[in-house]
Coordinates of N, CA and C in Angstrom, one line a residue:
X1 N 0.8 -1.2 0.0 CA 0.0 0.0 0.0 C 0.9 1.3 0.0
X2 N 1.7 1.4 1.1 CA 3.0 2.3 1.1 C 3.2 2.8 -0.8
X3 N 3.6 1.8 -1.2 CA 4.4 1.6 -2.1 C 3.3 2.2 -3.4
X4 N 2.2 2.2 -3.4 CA 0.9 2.6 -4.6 C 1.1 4.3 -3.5
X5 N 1.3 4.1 -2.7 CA 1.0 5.9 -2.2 C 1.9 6.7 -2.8
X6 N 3.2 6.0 -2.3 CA 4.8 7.0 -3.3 C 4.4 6.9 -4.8
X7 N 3.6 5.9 -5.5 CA 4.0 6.3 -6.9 C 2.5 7.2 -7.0
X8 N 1.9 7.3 -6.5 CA 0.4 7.7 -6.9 C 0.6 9.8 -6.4
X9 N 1.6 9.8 -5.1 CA 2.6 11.1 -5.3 C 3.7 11.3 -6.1
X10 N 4.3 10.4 -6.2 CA 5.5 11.1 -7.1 C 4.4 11.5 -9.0
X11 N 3.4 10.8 -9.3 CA 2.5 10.6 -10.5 C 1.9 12.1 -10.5
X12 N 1.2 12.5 -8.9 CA 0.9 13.9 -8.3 C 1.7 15.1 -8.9
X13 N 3.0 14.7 -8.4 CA 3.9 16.0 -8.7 C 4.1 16.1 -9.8
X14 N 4.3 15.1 -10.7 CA 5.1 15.4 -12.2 C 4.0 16.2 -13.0
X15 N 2.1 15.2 -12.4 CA 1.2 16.4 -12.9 C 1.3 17.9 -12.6
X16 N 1.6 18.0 -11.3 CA 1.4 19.5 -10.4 C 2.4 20.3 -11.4
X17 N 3.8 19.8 -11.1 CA 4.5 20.6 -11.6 C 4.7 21.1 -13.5
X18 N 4.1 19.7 -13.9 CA 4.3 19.9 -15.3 C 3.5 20.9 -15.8
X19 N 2.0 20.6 -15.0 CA 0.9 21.8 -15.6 C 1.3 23.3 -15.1
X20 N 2.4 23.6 -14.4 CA 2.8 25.0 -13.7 C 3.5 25.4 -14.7
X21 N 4.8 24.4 -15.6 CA 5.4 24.9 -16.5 C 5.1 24.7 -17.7
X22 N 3.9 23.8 -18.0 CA 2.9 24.7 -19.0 C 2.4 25.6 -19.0
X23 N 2.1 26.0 -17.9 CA 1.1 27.8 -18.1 C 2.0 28.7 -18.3
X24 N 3.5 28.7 -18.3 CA 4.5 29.8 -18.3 C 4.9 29.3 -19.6
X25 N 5.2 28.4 -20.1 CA 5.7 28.4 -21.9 C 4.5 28.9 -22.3
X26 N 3.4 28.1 -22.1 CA 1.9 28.6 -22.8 C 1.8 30.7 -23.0
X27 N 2.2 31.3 -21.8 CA 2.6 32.5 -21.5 C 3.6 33.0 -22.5
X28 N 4.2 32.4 -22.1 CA 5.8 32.8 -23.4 C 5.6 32.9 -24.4
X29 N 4.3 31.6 -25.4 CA 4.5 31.3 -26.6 C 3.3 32.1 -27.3
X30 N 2.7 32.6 -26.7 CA 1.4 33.4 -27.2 C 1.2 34.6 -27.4
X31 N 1.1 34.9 -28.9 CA 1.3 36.9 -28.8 C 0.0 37.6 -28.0
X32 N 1.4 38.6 -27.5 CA -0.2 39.7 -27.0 C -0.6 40.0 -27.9
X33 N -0.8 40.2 -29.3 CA -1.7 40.9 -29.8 C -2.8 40.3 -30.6
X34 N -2.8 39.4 -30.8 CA -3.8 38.4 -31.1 C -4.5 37.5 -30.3
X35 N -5.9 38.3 -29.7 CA -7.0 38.5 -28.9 C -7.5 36.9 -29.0
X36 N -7.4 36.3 -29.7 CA -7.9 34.6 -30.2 C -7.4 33.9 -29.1
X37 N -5.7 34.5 -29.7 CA -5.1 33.0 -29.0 C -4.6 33.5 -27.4
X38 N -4.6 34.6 -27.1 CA -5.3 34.9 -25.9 C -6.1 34.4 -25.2
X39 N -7.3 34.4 -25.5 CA -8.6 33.8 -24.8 C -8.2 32.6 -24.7
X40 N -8.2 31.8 -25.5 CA -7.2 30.4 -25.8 C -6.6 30.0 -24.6
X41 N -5.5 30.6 -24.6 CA -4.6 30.4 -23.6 C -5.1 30.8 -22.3
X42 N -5.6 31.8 -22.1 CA -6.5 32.2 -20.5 C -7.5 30.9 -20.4
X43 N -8.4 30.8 -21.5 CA -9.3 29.9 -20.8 C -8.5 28.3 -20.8
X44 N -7.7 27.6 -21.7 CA -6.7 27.1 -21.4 C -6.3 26.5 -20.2
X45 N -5.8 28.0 -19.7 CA -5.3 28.1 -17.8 C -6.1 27.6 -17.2
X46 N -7.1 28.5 -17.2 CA -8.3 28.2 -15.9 C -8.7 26.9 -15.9
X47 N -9.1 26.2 -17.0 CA -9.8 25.0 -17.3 C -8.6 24.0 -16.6
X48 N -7.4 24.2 -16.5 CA -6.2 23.1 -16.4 C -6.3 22.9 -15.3
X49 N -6.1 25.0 -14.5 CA -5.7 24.7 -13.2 C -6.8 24.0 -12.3
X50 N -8.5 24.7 -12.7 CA -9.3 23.8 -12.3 C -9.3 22.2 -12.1
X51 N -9.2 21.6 -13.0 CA -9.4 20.1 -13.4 C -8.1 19.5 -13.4
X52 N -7.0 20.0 -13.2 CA -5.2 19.4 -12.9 C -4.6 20.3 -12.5
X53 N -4.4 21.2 -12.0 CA -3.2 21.7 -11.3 C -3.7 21.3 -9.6
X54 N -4.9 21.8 -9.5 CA -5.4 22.0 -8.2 C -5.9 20.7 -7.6
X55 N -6.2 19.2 -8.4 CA -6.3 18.6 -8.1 C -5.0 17.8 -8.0
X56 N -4.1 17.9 -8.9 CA -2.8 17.5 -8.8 C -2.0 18.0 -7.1
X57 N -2.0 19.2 -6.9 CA -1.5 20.0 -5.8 C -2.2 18.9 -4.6
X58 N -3.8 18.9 -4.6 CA -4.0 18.6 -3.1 C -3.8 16.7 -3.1
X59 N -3.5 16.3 -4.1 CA -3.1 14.7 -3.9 C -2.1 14.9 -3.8
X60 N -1.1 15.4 -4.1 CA 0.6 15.4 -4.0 C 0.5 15.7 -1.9
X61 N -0.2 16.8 -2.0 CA -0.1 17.3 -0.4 C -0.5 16.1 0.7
X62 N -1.6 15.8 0.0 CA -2.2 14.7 1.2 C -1.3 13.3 1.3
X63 N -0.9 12.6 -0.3 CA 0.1 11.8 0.0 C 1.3 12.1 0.6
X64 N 1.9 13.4 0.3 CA 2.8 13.7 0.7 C 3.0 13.6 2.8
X65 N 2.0 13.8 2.8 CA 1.4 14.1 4.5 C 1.1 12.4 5.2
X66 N 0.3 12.1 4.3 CA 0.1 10.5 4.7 C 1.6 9.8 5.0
X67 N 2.5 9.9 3.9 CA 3.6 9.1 3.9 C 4.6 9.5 5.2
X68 N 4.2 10.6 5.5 CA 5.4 11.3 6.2 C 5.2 10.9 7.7
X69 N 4.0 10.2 7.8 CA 3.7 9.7 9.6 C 3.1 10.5 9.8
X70 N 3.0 10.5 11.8 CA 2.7 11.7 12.7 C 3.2 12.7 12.4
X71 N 2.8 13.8 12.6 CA 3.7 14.9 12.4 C 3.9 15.2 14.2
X72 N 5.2 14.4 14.6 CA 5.8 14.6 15.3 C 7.3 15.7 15.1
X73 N 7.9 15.3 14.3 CA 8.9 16.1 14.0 C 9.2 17.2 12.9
X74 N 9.9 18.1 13.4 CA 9.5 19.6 13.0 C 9.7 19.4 11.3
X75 N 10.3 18.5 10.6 CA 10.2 18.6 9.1 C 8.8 18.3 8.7
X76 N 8.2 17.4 9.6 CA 6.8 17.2 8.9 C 5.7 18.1 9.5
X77 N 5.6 18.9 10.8 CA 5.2 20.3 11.1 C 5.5 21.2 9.7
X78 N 6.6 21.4 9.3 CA 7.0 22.4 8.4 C 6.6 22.5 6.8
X79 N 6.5 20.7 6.8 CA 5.9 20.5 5.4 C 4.6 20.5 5.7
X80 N 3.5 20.6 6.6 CA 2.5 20.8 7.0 C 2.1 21.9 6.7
X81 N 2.6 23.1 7.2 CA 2.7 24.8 7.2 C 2.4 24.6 5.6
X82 N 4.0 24.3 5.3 CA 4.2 25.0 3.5 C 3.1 24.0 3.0
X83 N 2.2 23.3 3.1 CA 1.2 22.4 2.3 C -0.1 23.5 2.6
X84 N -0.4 24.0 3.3 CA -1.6 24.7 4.1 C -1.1 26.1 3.2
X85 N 0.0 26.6 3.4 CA 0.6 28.3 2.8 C 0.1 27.9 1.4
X86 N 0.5 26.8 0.7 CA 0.6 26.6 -0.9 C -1.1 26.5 -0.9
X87 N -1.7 25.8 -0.1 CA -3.2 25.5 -0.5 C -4.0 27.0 -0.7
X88 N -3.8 27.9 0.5 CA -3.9 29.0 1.2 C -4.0 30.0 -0.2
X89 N -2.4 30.2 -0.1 CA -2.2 30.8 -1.3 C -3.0 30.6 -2.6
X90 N -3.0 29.7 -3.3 CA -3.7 29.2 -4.3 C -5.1 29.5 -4.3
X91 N -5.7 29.3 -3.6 CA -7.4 29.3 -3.2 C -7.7 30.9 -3.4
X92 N -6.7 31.6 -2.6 CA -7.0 33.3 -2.1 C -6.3 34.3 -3.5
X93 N -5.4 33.8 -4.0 CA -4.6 34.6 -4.6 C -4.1 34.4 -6.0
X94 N -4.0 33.1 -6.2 CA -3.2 32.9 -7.3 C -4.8 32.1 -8.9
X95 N -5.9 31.9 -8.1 CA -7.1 31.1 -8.6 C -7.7 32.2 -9.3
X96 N -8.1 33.0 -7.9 CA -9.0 34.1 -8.4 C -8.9 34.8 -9.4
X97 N -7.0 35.3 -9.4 CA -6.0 36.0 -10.5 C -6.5 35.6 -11.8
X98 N -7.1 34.3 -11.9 CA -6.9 33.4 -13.4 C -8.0 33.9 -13.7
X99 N -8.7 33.4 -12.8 CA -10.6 33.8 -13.2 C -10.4 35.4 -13.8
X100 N -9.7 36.2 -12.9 CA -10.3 38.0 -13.5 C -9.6 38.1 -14.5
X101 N -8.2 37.4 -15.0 CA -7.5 37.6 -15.9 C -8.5 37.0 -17.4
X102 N -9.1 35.7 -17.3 CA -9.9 35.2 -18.3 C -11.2 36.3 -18.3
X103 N -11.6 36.8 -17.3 CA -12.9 37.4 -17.2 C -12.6 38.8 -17.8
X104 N -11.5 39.3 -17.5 CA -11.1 40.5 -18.1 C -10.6 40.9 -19.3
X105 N -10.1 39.9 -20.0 CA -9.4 40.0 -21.4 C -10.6 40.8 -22.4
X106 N -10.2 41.2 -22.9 CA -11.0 42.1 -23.7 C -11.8 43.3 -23.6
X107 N -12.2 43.3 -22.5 CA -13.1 44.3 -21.5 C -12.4 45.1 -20.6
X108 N -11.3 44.7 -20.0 CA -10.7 45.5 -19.3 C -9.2 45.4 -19.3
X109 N -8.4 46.1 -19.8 CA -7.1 45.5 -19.9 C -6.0 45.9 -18.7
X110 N -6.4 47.3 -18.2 CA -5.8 47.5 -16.7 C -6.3 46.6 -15.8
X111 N -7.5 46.0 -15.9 CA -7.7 44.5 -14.9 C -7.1 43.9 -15.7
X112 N -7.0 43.0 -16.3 CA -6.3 41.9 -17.2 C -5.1 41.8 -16.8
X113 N -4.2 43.0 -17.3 CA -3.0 43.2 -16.4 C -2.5 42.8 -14.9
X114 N -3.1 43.7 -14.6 CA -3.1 43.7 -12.9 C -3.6 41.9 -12.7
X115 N -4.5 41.4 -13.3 CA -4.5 40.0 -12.5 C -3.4 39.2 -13.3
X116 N -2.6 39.5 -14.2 CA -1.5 38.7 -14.6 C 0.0 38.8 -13.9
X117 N -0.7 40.1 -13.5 CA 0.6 40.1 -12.6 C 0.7 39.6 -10.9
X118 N -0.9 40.0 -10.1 CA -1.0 39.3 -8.7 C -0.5 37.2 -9.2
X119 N -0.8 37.2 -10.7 CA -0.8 35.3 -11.0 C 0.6 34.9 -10.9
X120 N 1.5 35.8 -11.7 CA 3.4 36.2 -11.8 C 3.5 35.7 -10.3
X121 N 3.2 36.7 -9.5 CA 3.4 37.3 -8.3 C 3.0 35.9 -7.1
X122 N 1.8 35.8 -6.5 CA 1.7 34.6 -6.3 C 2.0 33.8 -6.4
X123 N 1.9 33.3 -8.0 CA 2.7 32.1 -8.5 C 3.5 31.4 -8.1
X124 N 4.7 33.1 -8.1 CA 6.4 32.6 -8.0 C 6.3 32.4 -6.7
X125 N 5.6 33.0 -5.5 CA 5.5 32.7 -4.0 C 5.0 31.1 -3.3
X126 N 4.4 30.4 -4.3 CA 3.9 29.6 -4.6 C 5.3 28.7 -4.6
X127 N 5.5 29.0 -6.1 CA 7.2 27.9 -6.5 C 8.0 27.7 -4.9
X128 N 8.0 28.8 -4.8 CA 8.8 28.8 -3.4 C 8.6 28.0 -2.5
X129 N 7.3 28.2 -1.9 CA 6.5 27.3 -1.0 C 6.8 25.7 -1.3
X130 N 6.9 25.5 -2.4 CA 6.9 24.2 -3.0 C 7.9 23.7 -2.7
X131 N 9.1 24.3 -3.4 CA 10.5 23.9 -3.1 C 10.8 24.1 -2.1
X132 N 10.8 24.4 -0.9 CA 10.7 25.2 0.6 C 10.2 23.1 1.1
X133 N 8.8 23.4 0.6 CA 8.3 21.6 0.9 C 9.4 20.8 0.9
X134 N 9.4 20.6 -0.6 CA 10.4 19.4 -1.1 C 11.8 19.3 -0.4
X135 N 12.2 20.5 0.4 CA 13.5 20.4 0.6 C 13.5 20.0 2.2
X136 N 12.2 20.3 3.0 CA 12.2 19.9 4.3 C 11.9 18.4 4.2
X137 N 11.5 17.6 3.0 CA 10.9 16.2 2.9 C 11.8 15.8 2.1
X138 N 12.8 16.3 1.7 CA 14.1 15.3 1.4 C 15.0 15.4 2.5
X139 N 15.6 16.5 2.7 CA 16.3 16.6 3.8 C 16.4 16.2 5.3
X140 N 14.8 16.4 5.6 CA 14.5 16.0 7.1 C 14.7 16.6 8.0
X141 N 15.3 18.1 7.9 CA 16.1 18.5 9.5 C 15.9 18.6 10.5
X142 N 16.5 18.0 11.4 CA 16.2 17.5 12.9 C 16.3 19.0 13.8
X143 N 15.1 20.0 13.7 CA 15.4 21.4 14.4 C 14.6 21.4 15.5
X144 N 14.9 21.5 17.0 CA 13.9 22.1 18.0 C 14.5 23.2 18.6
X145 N 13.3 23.8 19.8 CA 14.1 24.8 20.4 C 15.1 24.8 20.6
X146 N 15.4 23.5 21.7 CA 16.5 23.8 22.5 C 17.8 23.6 21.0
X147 N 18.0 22.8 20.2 CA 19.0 23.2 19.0 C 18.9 24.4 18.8
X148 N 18.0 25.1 18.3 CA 18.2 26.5 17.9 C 18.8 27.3 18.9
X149 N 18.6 27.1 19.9 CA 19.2 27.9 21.2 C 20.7 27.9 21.6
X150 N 21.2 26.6 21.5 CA 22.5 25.8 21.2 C 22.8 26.5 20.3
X151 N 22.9 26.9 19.1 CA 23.4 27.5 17.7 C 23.1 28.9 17.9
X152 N 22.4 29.7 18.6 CA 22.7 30.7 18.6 C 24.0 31.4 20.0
X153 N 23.9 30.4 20.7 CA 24.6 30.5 21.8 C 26.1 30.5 21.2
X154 N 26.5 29.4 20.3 CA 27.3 28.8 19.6 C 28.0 30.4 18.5
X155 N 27.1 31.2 18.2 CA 27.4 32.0 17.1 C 27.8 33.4 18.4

């Protein structure tokens, strides 16, 4: 069972992340000035992140959480946080962005704008969070108070 959990997350992530670095070539490869493939591409987004990014994200998170035990120790507290920040984020900030940016195209382009940029913006806070994850659930690091208190004593 273990063993269907790791591939059914690591299956998670390569969706999560692949559909992230398709919306940024998809971004890249589409002229602004042809309003077509615009819409295209916004509605594109929305429809992906709806139906695969965001479903991808919260199975990657929950396997990722499953696998990891109790959360007794501060790496799986931490990947806990950054799983809740990434969900957090996503839901409040980086979702909505897509919706006003597809809702805006053509109608408003100072909106349009401005939600392409809170999507940039988020986004990349987002990437972070992610890799911020991955690096406390590869790494593991064994941090408590009394260590941190040791290490600063130490400096």
């Amino acid at each position: 069972m273990k063993n269907l959990m790791k591939i059914v997350h690591l299956i998670s992530l390569c969706v999560f992340f692949g559909s992230i670095v398709t919306y940024v070539f998809l971004g890249l490869i589409t002229p602004e000035t042809d309003m077509h493939a615009l819409a295209l591409s916004r509605e594109w987004v929305l429809k992906s992140t709806t139906y695969l990014t965001v479903v991808a994200m919260c199975t990657t998170g929950f396997t990722g959480l499953v696998l990891s035990g109790k959360p007794k120790s501060f790496w799986v507290w931490a990947k806990l946080f950054s799983f809740m920040l990434i969900c957090l984020n996503t839901y409040f900030f980086v979702y909505p962005a897509i919706v006003t940016s597809t809702l805006a195209l053509g109608t408003d382009e100072l909106k349009f704008l401005e939600a392409l940029e809170y999507e940039a913006i988020f986004g990349a806070f987002n990437i972070v969070l992610i890799l911020m994850s991955i690096v406390f659930a590869v790494s593991k690091p064994k941090l408590s108070v009394a260590g941190i208190k040791r290490a600063m004593k130490a400096n």
